[in-house]
Short mmCIF file of N, CA and C in Angstrom, two decimals:
data_model
loop_
_atom_site.label_atom_id
_atom_site.label_comp_id
_atom_site.label_asym_id
_atom_site.label_seq_id
_atom_site.Cartn_x
_atom_site.Cartn_y
_atom_site.Cartn_z
N MET E 1421 3.31 -4.96 12.70
CA MET E 1421 2.61 -3.75 12.34
C MET E 1421 2.23 -3.75 10.86
N CYS E 1422 3.06 -4.35 10.01
CA CYS E 1422 2.75 -4.42 8.57
C CYS E 1422 1.46 -5.17 8.34
N ARG E 1423 1.25 -6.22 9.10
CA ARG E 1423 0.06 -7.05 8.89
C ARG E 1423 -1.21 -6.31 9.25
N GLU E 1424 -1.17 -5.51 10.28
CA GLU E 1424 -2.34 -4.74 10.67
C GLU E 1424 -2.70 -3.73 9.57
N GLU E 1425 -1.70 -3.07 9.02
CA GLU E 1425 -1.95 -2.11 7.94
C GLU E 1425 -2.45 -2.84 6.69
N ALA E 1426 -1.91 -4.02 6.42
CA ALA E 1426 -2.37 -4.81 5.28
C ALA E 1426 -3.85 -5.17 5.43
N LYS E 1427 -4.27 -5.50 6.63
CA LYS E 1427 -5.70 -5.80 6.88
C LYS E 1427 -6.56 -4.57 6.58
N GLN E 1428 -6.09 -3.40 6.98
CA GLN E 1428 -6.85 -2.18 6.73
C GLN E 1428 -6.97 -1.92 5.22
N LEU E 1429 -5.87 -2.12 4.51
CA LEU E 1429 -5.90 -1.91 3.06
C LEU E 1429 -6.78 -2.95 2.38
N ALA E 1430 -6.72 -4.19 2.84
CA ALA E 1430 -7.55 -5.25 2.26
C ALA E 1430 -9.04 -4.94 2.44
N SER E 1431 -9.38 -4.21 3.48
CA SER E 1431 -10.79 -3.86 3.69
C SER E 1431 -11.31 -2.94 2.58
N LEU E 1432 -10.40 -2.31 1.82
CA LEU E 1432 -10.80 -1.45 0.71
C LEU E 1432 -11.08 -2.23 -0.57
N LYS E 1433 -10.74 -3.51 -0.60
CA LYS E 1433 -10.84 -4.29 -1.84
C LYS E 1433 -12.22 -4.25 -2.50
N PRO E 1434 -13.32 -4.36 -1.77
CA PRO E 1434 -14.62 -4.29 -2.45
C PRO E 1434 -14.82 -2.97 -3.20
N GLU E 1435 -14.41 -1.87 -2.58
CA GLU E 1435 -14.57 -0.57 -3.25
C GLU E 1435 -13.58 -0.42 -4.41
N LEU E 1436 -12.36 -0.92 -4.23
CA LEU E 1436 -11.37 -0.86 -5.31
C LEU E 1436 -11.82 -1.71 -6.49
N THR E 1437 -12.43 -2.85 -6.21
CA THR E 1437 -12.93 -3.71 -7.28
C THR E 1437 -14.01 -3.00 -8.08
N LYS E 1438 -14.90 -2.30 -7.40
CA LYS E 1438 -15.95 -1.53 -8.09
C LYS E 1438 -15.34 -0.47 -9.00
N LEU E 1439 -14.21 0.09 -8.56
CA LEU E 1439 -13.53 1.12 -9.35
C LEU E 1439 -12.62 0.52 -10.43
N ASN E 1440 -12.52 -0.81 -10.44
CA ASN E 1440 -11.64 -1.52 -11.36
C ASN E 1440 -10.17 -1.14 -11.13
N VAL E 1441 -9.81 -0.98 -9.85
CA VAL E 1441 -8.45 -0.63 -9.46
C VAL E 1441 -7.84 -1.82 -8.72
N PRO E 1442 -6.80 -2.42 -9.28
CA PRO E 1442 -6.16 -3.56 -8.59
C PRO E 1442 -5.27 -3.10 -7.44
N MET E 1443 -4.97 -4.03 -6.55
CA MET E 1443 -4.05 -3.75 -5.45
C MET E 1443 -2.98 -4.83 -5.45
N TYR E 1444 -1.74 -4.42 -5.29
CA TYR E 1444 -0.62 -5.34 -5.27
C TYR E 1444 0.26 -5.04 -4.06
N GLY E 1445 0.95 -6.06 -3.59
CA GLY E 1445 1.95 -5.88 -2.55
C GLY E 1445 3.33 -6.07 -3.13
N VAL E 1446 4.29 -5.35 -2.59
CA VAL E 1446 5.69 -5.51 -2.99
C VAL E 1446 6.48 -5.72 -1.71
N VAL E 1447 7.25 -6.80 -1.68
CA VAL E 1447 8.04 -7.13 -0.49
C VAL E 1447 9.52 -7.16 -0.85
N HIS E 1448 10.35 -7.00 0.17
CA HIS E 1448 11.79 -6.98 -0.08
C HIS E 1448 12.48 -8.28 0.32
N GLU E 1449 11.74 -9.23 0.85
CA GLU E 1449 12.30 -10.55 1.16
C GLU E 1449 11.17 -11.58 1.08
N LYS E 1450 11.56 -12.81 0.83
CA LYS E 1450 10.56 -13.88 0.66
C LYS E 1450 10.12 -14.49 1.98
N LEU E 1451 10.91 -14.31 3.00
CA LEU E 1451 10.60 -14.87 4.31
C LEU E 1451 9.27 -14.30 4.83
N GLY E 1452 8.32 -15.17 5.12
CA GLY E 1452 7.05 -14.75 5.70
C GLY E 1452 5.98 -14.31 4.72
N VAL E 1453 6.27 -14.37 3.42
CA VAL E 1453 5.30 -13.89 2.42
C VAL E 1453 4.03 -14.72 2.45
N GLU E 1454 4.15 -16.03 2.53
CA GLU E 1454 2.96 -16.89 2.54
C GLU E 1454 2.07 -16.59 3.74
N GLU E 1455 2.67 -16.28 4.87
CA GLU E 1455 1.90 -15.94 6.06
C GLU E 1455 1.27 -14.55 5.95
N PHE E 1456 1.90 -13.67 5.15
CA PHE E 1456 1.43 -12.30 4.98
C PHE E 1456 0.26 -12.19 4.00
N LYS E 1457 0.23 -13.07 2.99
CA LYS E 1457 -0.79 -13.00 1.93
C LYS E 1457 -2.23 -12.90 2.44
N PRO E 1458 -2.62 -13.69 3.44
CA PRO E 1458 -4.02 -13.59 3.88
C PRO E 1458 -4.39 -12.22 4.46
N PHE E 1459 -3.41 -11.47 4.92
CA PHE E 1459 -3.70 -10.15 5.47
C PHE E 1459 -3.96 -9.13 4.36
N LEU E 1460 -3.16 -9.17 3.29
CA LEU E 1460 -3.32 -8.21 2.20
C LEU E 1460 -4.36 -8.68 1.18
N GLN E 1461 -4.50 -9.99 1.02
CA GLN E 1461 -5.47 -10.57 0.09
C GLN E 1461 -5.27 -10.07 -1.34
N SER E 1462 -4.02 -9.98 -1.76
CA SER E 1462 -3.67 -9.51 -3.10
C SER E 1462 -2.43 -10.22 -3.60
N GLU E 1463 -2.15 -10.03 -4.88
CA GLU E 1463 -0.91 -10.56 -5.43
C GLU E 1463 0.26 -9.83 -4.78
N ILE E 1464 1.35 -10.57 -4.57
CA ILE E 1464 2.53 -9.99 -3.94
C ILE E 1464 3.74 -10.25 -4.83
N TYR E 1465 4.52 -9.21 -5.06
CA TYR E 1465 5.71 -9.30 -5.89
C TYR E 1465 6.95 -9.09 -5.03
N PHE E 1466 8.02 -9.77 -5.41
CA PHE E 1466 9.29 -9.70 -4.69
C PHE E 1466 10.23 -8.71 -5.38
N ASP E 1467 10.68 -7.71 -4.63
CA ASP E 1467 11.63 -6.72 -5.12
C ASP E 1467 13.03 -7.15 -4.69
N GLU E 1468 13.61 -8.01 -5.48
CA GLU E 1468 14.90 -8.62 -5.13
C GLU E 1468 15.99 -7.59 -4.89
N LYS E 1469 15.99 -6.51 -5.66
CA LYS E 1469 17.05 -5.50 -5.53
C LYS E 1469 16.71 -4.41 -4.53
N LYS E 1470 15.55 -4.51 -3.92
CA LYS E 1470 15.10 -3.54 -2.92
C LYS E 1470 15.10 -2.10 -3.46
N LEU E 1471 14.60 -1.94 -4.68
CA LEU E 1471 14.58 -0.64 -5.32
C LEU E 1471 13.24 0.07 -5.20
N PHE E 1472 12.19 -0.68 -4.93
CA PHE E 1472 10.85 -0.10 -4.97
C PHE E 1472 10.68 1.05 -3.98
N PHE E 1473 11.11 0.85 -2.74
CA PHE E 1473 10.98 1.90 -1.74
C PHE E 1473 12.30 2.60 -1.44
N GLY E 1474 13.32 2.28 -2.22
CA GLY E 1474 14.58 2.99 -2.10
C GLY E 1474 15.27 2.77 -0.76
N ASP E 1475 15.96 3.77 -0.35
CA ASP E 1475 16.77 3.72 0.86
C ASP E 1475 15.95 4.24 2.04
N ASN E 1476 14.92 3.52 2.40
CA ASN E 1476 14.01 3.96 3.47
C ASN E 1476 14.20 3.06 4.69
N TRP E 1477 15.34 3.19 5.33
CA TRP E 1477 15.69 2.35 6.47
C TRP E 1477 15.40 3.09 7.77
N CYS E 1478 14.99 2.36 8.77
CA CYS E 1478 14.71 2.91 10.09
C CYS E 1478 15.82 2.47 11.04
N GLY E 1479 16.42 3.43 11.70
CA GLY E 1479 17.45 3.11 12.67
C GLY E 1479 16.87 2.45 13.91
N LEU E 1480 17.68 1.68 14.57
CA LEU E 1480 17.22 0.98 15.77
C LEU E 1480 16.83 1.94 16.89
N ALA E 1481 17.41 3.14 16.91
CA ALA E 1481 17.06 4.12 17.95
C ALA E 1481 15.59 4.51 17.87
N ASN E 1482 15.01 4.42 16.68
CA ASN E 1482 13.59 4.79 16.51
C ASN E 1482 12.65 3.82 17.20
N LEU E 1483 13.14 2.65 17.57
CA LEU E 1483 12.28 1.67 18.24
C LEU E 1483 11.78 2.18 19.59
N LEU E 1484 12.48 3.12 20.18
CA LEU E 1484 12.09 3.62 21.50
C LEU E 1484 11.18 4.84 21.44
N ARG E 1485 10.83 5.28 20.26
CA ARG E 1485 9.91 6.42 20.13
C ARG E 1485 8.55 6.04 20.69
N PRO E 1486 7.89 6.96 21.36
CA PRO E 1486 6.54 6.66 21.89
C PRO E 1486 5.56 6.22 20.82
N SER E 1487 5.61 6.82 19.63
CA SER E 1487 4.66 6.44 18.57
C SER E 1487 4.89 5.00 18.13
N VAL E 1488 6.13 4.55 18.11
CA VAL E 1488 6.44 3.18 17.72
C VAL E 1488 5.95 2.21 18.79
N LEU E 1489 6.19 2.56 20.04
CA LEU E 1489 5.73 1.71 21.15
C LEU E 1489 4.21 1.62 21.17
N MET E 1490 3.53 2.73 20.90
CA MET E 1490 2.06 2.72 20.86
C MET E 1490 1.55 1.87 19.71
N ALA E 1491 2.22 1.94 18.56
CA ALA E 1491 1.82 1.12 17.41
C ALA E 1491 2.01 -0.36 17.71
N ALA E 1492 3.10 -0.68 18.37
CA ALA E 1492 3.34 -2.08 18.75
C ALA E 1492 2.25 -2.57 19.70
N TRP E 1493 1.86 -1.74 20.63
CA TRP E 1493 0.80 -2.10 21.58
C TRP E 1493 -0.53 -2.26 20.86
N ARG E 1494 -0.83 -1.35 19.94
CA ARG E 1494 -2.10 -1.38 19.19
C ARG E 1494 -2.23 -2.65 18.36
N THR E 1495 -1.12 -3.16 17.85
CA THR E 1495 -1.17 -4.31 16.95
C THR E 1495 -0.80 -5.62 17.65
N ARG E 1496 -0.75 -5.61 18.95
CA ARG E 1496 -0.28 -6.78 19.70
C ARG E 1496 -1.12 -8.04 19.47
N ASN E 1497 -2.37 -7.89 19.07
CA ASN E 1497 -3.24 -9.06 18.86
C ASN E 1497 -3.24 -9.56 17.41
N THR E 1498 -2.46 -8.91 16.55
CA THR E 1498 -2.35 -9.36 15.16
C THR E 1498 -1.18 -10.34 15.07
N ALA E 1499 -1.47 -11.52 14.55
CA ALA E 1499 -0.42 -12.53 14.44
C ALA E 1499 0.73 -12.00 13.59
N GLY E 1500 1.93 -12.37 13.95
CA GLY E 1500 3.08 -11.92 13.21
C GLY E 1500 4.33 -12.61 13.69
N ASN E 1501 5.46 -12.16 13.21
CA ASN E 1501 6.73 -12.70 13.66
C ASN E 1501 7.77 -11.58 13.66
N LEU E 1502 8.87 -11.85 14.26
CA LEU E 1502 9.96 -10.87 14.29
C LEU E 1502 11.16 -11.39 13.51
N GLU E 1503 10.89 -12.23 12.53
CA GLU E 1503 11.97 -12.81 11.73
C GLU E 1503 12.25 -11.93 10.52
N GLY E 1504 13.45 -12.06 9.99
CA GLY E 1504 13.81 -11.35 8.76
C GLY E 1504 14.30 -9.95 9.01
N GLU E 1505 14.55 -9.25 7.91
CA GLU E 1505 15.05 -7.88 7.94
C GLU E 1505 13.88 -6.95 8.17
N GLY E 1506 13.81 -6.36 9.34
CA GLY E 1506 12.67 -5.52 9.67
C GLY E 1506 12.95 -4.04 9.67
N ARG E 1507 14.13 -3.64 9.23
CA ARG E 1507 14.48 -2.20 9.28
C ARG E 1507 14.04 -1.43 8.06
N LEU E 1508 13.73 -2.11 6.95
CA LEU E 1508 13.31 -1.42 5.74
C LEU E 1508 11.85 -1.03 5.90
N LEU E 1509 11.61 0.26 5.90
CA LEU E 1509 10.25 0.77 6.07
C LEU E 1509 9.48 0.64 4.76
N GLY E 1510 8.18 0.52 4.89
CA GLY E 1510 7.34 0.36 3.72
C GLY E 1510 6.62 1.62 3.34
N GLY E 1511 5.57 1.44 2.60
CA GLY E 1511 4.78 2.56 2.16
C GLY E 1511 3.65 2.12 1.25
N VAL E 1512 2.90 3.07 0.77
CA VAL E 1512 1.77 2.81 -0.10
C VAL E 1512 1.81 3.83 -1.24
N LEU E 1513 1.66 3.33 -2.45
CA LEU E 1513 1.57 4.19 -3.63
C LEU E 1513 0.26 3.90 -4.34
N VAL E 1514 -0.39 4.94 -4.83
CA VAL E 1514 -1.52 4.78 -5.73
C VAL E 1514 -1.05 5.34 -7.06
N VAL E 1515 -0.95 4.47 -8.05
CA VAL E 1515 -0.42 4.84 -9.35
C VAL E 1515 -1.57 4.89 -10.35
N GLY E 1516 -1.68 6.00 -11.01
CA GLY E 1516 -2.76 6.20 -11.97
C GLY E 1516 -2.52 5.50 -13.29
N ALA E 1517 -3.52 5.54 -14.11
CA ALA E 1517 -3.46 4.91 -15.44
C ALA E 1517 -2.68 5.80 -16.40
N GLY E 1518 -2.04 5.17 -17.35
CA GLY E 1518 -1.36 5.91 -18.41
C GLY E 1518 -0.36 6.91 -17.89
N GLU E 1519 -0.56 8.15 -18.27
CA GLU E 1519 0.37 9.23 -17.92
C GLU E 1519 0.07 9.88 -16.57
N GLN E 1520 -0.88 9.36 -15.81
CA GLN E 1520 -1.23 10.00 -14.55
C GLN E 1520 -0.10 9.96 -13.53
N GLY E 1521 0.68 8.92 -13.53
CA GLY E 1521 1.78 8.81 -12.58
C GLY E 1521 1.29 8.51 -11.17
N VAL E 1522 2.08 8.88 -10.19
CA VAL E 1522 1.76 8.62 -8.78
C VAL E 1522 0.74 9.65 -8.31
N LEU E 1523 -0.42 9.16 -7.88
CA LEU E 1523 -1.49 10.04 -7.41
C LEU E 1523 -1.47 10.23 -5.90
N PHE E 1524 -0.87 9.28 -5.22
CA PHE E 1524 -0.78 9.35 -3.76
C PHE E 1524 0.43 8.55 -3.32
N GLU E 1525 1.13 9.06 -2.32
CA GLU E 1525 2.31 8.37 -1.80
C GLU E 1525 2.37 8.53 -0.30
N HIS E 1526 2.55 7.41 0.38
CA HIS E 1526 2.78 7.42 1.82
C HIS E 1526 3.99 6.54 2.10
N ARG E 1527 5.03 7.14 2.62
CA ARG E 1527 6.22 6.39 3.00
C ARG E 1527 6.35 6.44 4.52
N GLU E 1528 6.50 5.26 5.10
CA GLU E 1528 6.69 5.21 6.55
C GLU E 1528 7.92 6.03 6.94
N GLN E 1529 7.79 6.80 8.00
CA GLN E 1529 8.92 7.53 8.54
C GLN E 1529 9.55 6.78 9.71
N VAL E 1530 8.69 6.09 10.46
CA VAL E 1530 9.11 5.22 11.57
C VAL E 1530 8.19 4.01 11.56
N PHE E 1531 8.55 2.98 12.29
CA PHE E 1531 7.69 1.80 12.39
C PHE E 1531 6.31 2.21 12.89
N GLY E 1532 5.29 1.67 12.27
CA GLY E 1532 3.92 1.94 12.72
C GLY E 1532 3.31 3.19 12.16
N ASP E 1533 4.01 3.89 11.29
CA ASP E 1533 3.50 5.09 10.64
C ASP E 1533 2.59 4.63 9.49
N THR E 1534 1.33 4.39 9.78
CA THR E 1534 0.42 3.76 8.82
C THR E 1534 -0.28 4.78 7.93
N VAL E 1535 -0.72 4.29 6.80
CA VAL E 1535 -1.44 5.11 5.83
C VAL E 1535 -2.90 5.25 6.25
N ASP E 1536 -3.50 6.35 5.85
CA ASP E 1536 -4.93 6.57 6.07
C ASP E 1536 -5.67 5.92 4.90
N PRO E 1537 -6.43 4.84 5.15
CA PRO E 1537 -7.15 4.16 4.05
C PRO E 1537 -8.08 5.09 3.28
N ALA E 1538 -8.64 6.10 3.93
CA ALA E 1538 -9.53 7.02 3.24
C ALA E 1538 -8.77 7.80 2.16
N LYS E 1539 -7.51 8.13 2.41
CA LYS E 1539 -6.71 8.84 1.41
C LYS E 1539 -6.37 7.93 0.24
N VAL E 1540 -6.16 6.65 0.52
CA VAL E 1540 -5.89 5.69 -0.54
C VAL E 1540 -7.12 5.58 -1.45
N LEU E 1541 -8.28 5.47 -0.85
CA LEU E 1541 -9.52 5.35 -1.62
C LEU E 1541 -9.80 6.61 -2.43
N LYS E 1542 -9.56 7.76 -1.84
CA LYS E 1542 -9.76 9.03 -2.55
C LYS E 1542 -8.87 9.09 -3.79
N ALA E 1543 -7.62 8.67 -3.66
CA ALA E 1543 -6.71 8.67 -4.81
C ALA E 1543 -7.15 7.64 -5.85
N ALA E 1544 -7.62 6.48 -5.40
CA ALA E 1544 -8.09 5.44 -6.32
C ALA E 1544 -9.27 5.95 -7.14
N LYS E 1545 -10.10 6.77 -6.55
CA LYS E 1545 -11.25 7.33 -7.28
C LYS E 1545 -10.80 8.28 -8.37
N LEU E 1546 -9.63 8.88 -8.23
CA LEU E 1546 -9.09 9.74 -9.29
C LEU E 1546 -8.73 8.92 -10.52
N ILE E 1547 -8.32 7.68 -10.30
CA ILE E 1547 -7.99 6.81 -11.42
C ILE E 1547 -9.25 6.54 -12.23
N GLU E 1548 -10.34 6.23 -11.57
CA GLU E 1548 -11.60 5.97 -12.26
C GLU E 1548 -12.05 7.20 -13.04
N ASP E 1549 -11.96 8.36 -12.41
CA ASP E 1549 -12.38 9.59 -13.07
C ASP E 1549 -11.54 9.85 -14.30
N ALA E 1550 -10.26 9.66 -14.20
CA ALA E 1550 -9.38 9.92 -15.34
C ALA E 1550 -9.67 8.96 -16.48
N SER E 1551 -9.93 7.70 -16.18
CA SER E 1551 -10.18 6.74 -17.25
C SER E 1551 -11.53 6.99 -17.90
N SER E 1552 -12.51 7.45 -17.14
CA SER E 1552 -13.82 7.71 -17.74
C SER E 1552 -13.79 8.99 -18.57
N ASP E 1553 -12.92 9.94 -18.24
CA ASP E 1553 -12.82 11.18 -19.01
C ASP E 1553 -12.17 10.96 -20.37
N THR E 1554 -11.36 9.93 -20.50
CA THR E 1554 -10.64 9.72 -21.75
C THR E 1554 -11.42 8.83 -22.72
N GLN E 1555 -12.54 8.30 -22.28
CA GLN E 1555 -13.33 7.45 -23.18
C GLN E 1555 -13.99 8.32 -24.24
N GLU E 1556 -14.13 7.73 -25.41
CA GLU E 1556 -14.77 8.46 -26.50
C GLU E 1556 -16.24 8.69 -26.17
N LYS E 1557 -16.68 9.92 -26.36
CA LYS E 1557 -18.07 10.28 -26.04
C LYS E 1557 -18.83 10.54 -27.34
N PRO E 1558 -20.08 10.07 -27.39
CA PRO E 1558 -20.86 10.31 -28.61
C PRO E 1558 -21.15 11.80 -28.78
N THR E 1559 -21.25 12.22 -30.04
CA THR E 1559 -21.58 13.62 -30.31
C THR E 1559 -23.03 13.72 -30.76
N ASN E 1560 -23.58 14.88 -30.64
CA ASN E 1560 -24.97 15.10 -31.05
C ASN E 1560 -25.05 15.67 -32.46
N GLN E 1561 -23.94 15.71 -33.17
CA GLN E 1561 -23.94 16.27 -34.51
C GLN E 1561 -24.49 15.24 -35.51
N GLU E 1562 -25.29 15.72 -36.43
CA GLU E 1562 -25.79 14.87 -37.48
C GLU E 1562 -24.91 15.06 -38.72
N SER E 1563 -24.68 13.97 -39.41
CA SER E 1563 -23.87 14.09 -40.64
C SER E 1563 -24.77 14.44 -41.82
N ASP E 1564 -24.22 15.18 -42.78
CA ASP E 1564 -24.99 15.59 -43.97
C ASP E 1564 -25.04 14.51 -44.99
#
């Protein structure tokens, strides 16, 4: 399911590039990263201490939820594997420039709880607006 969401986010890259907004991936284990890179098409960083998304673990009982089963069915044609630690849920953050902080946050609640790419793009556009507002603007005043 992560790979399908990564493909959706990667589809935003042309628009993010126009906005001069980079995209990065953060993973909690190295297993499978090389296979994952083509889906996200971005730099990927390893969070060795698993601090980036905190204590966002999904219990095994959640695997039987209808939404999880539907997500698994929806992504059945996306190549993947079932290796490694799969209980740590992911998420998406859009972090603004300078003092803007986090402009958008989506944390998975259960497996397959994917982010809306339109919301990611909307938040990324706020970064562009904020950076253009802080640029020095010429004045129309004449000096004596």
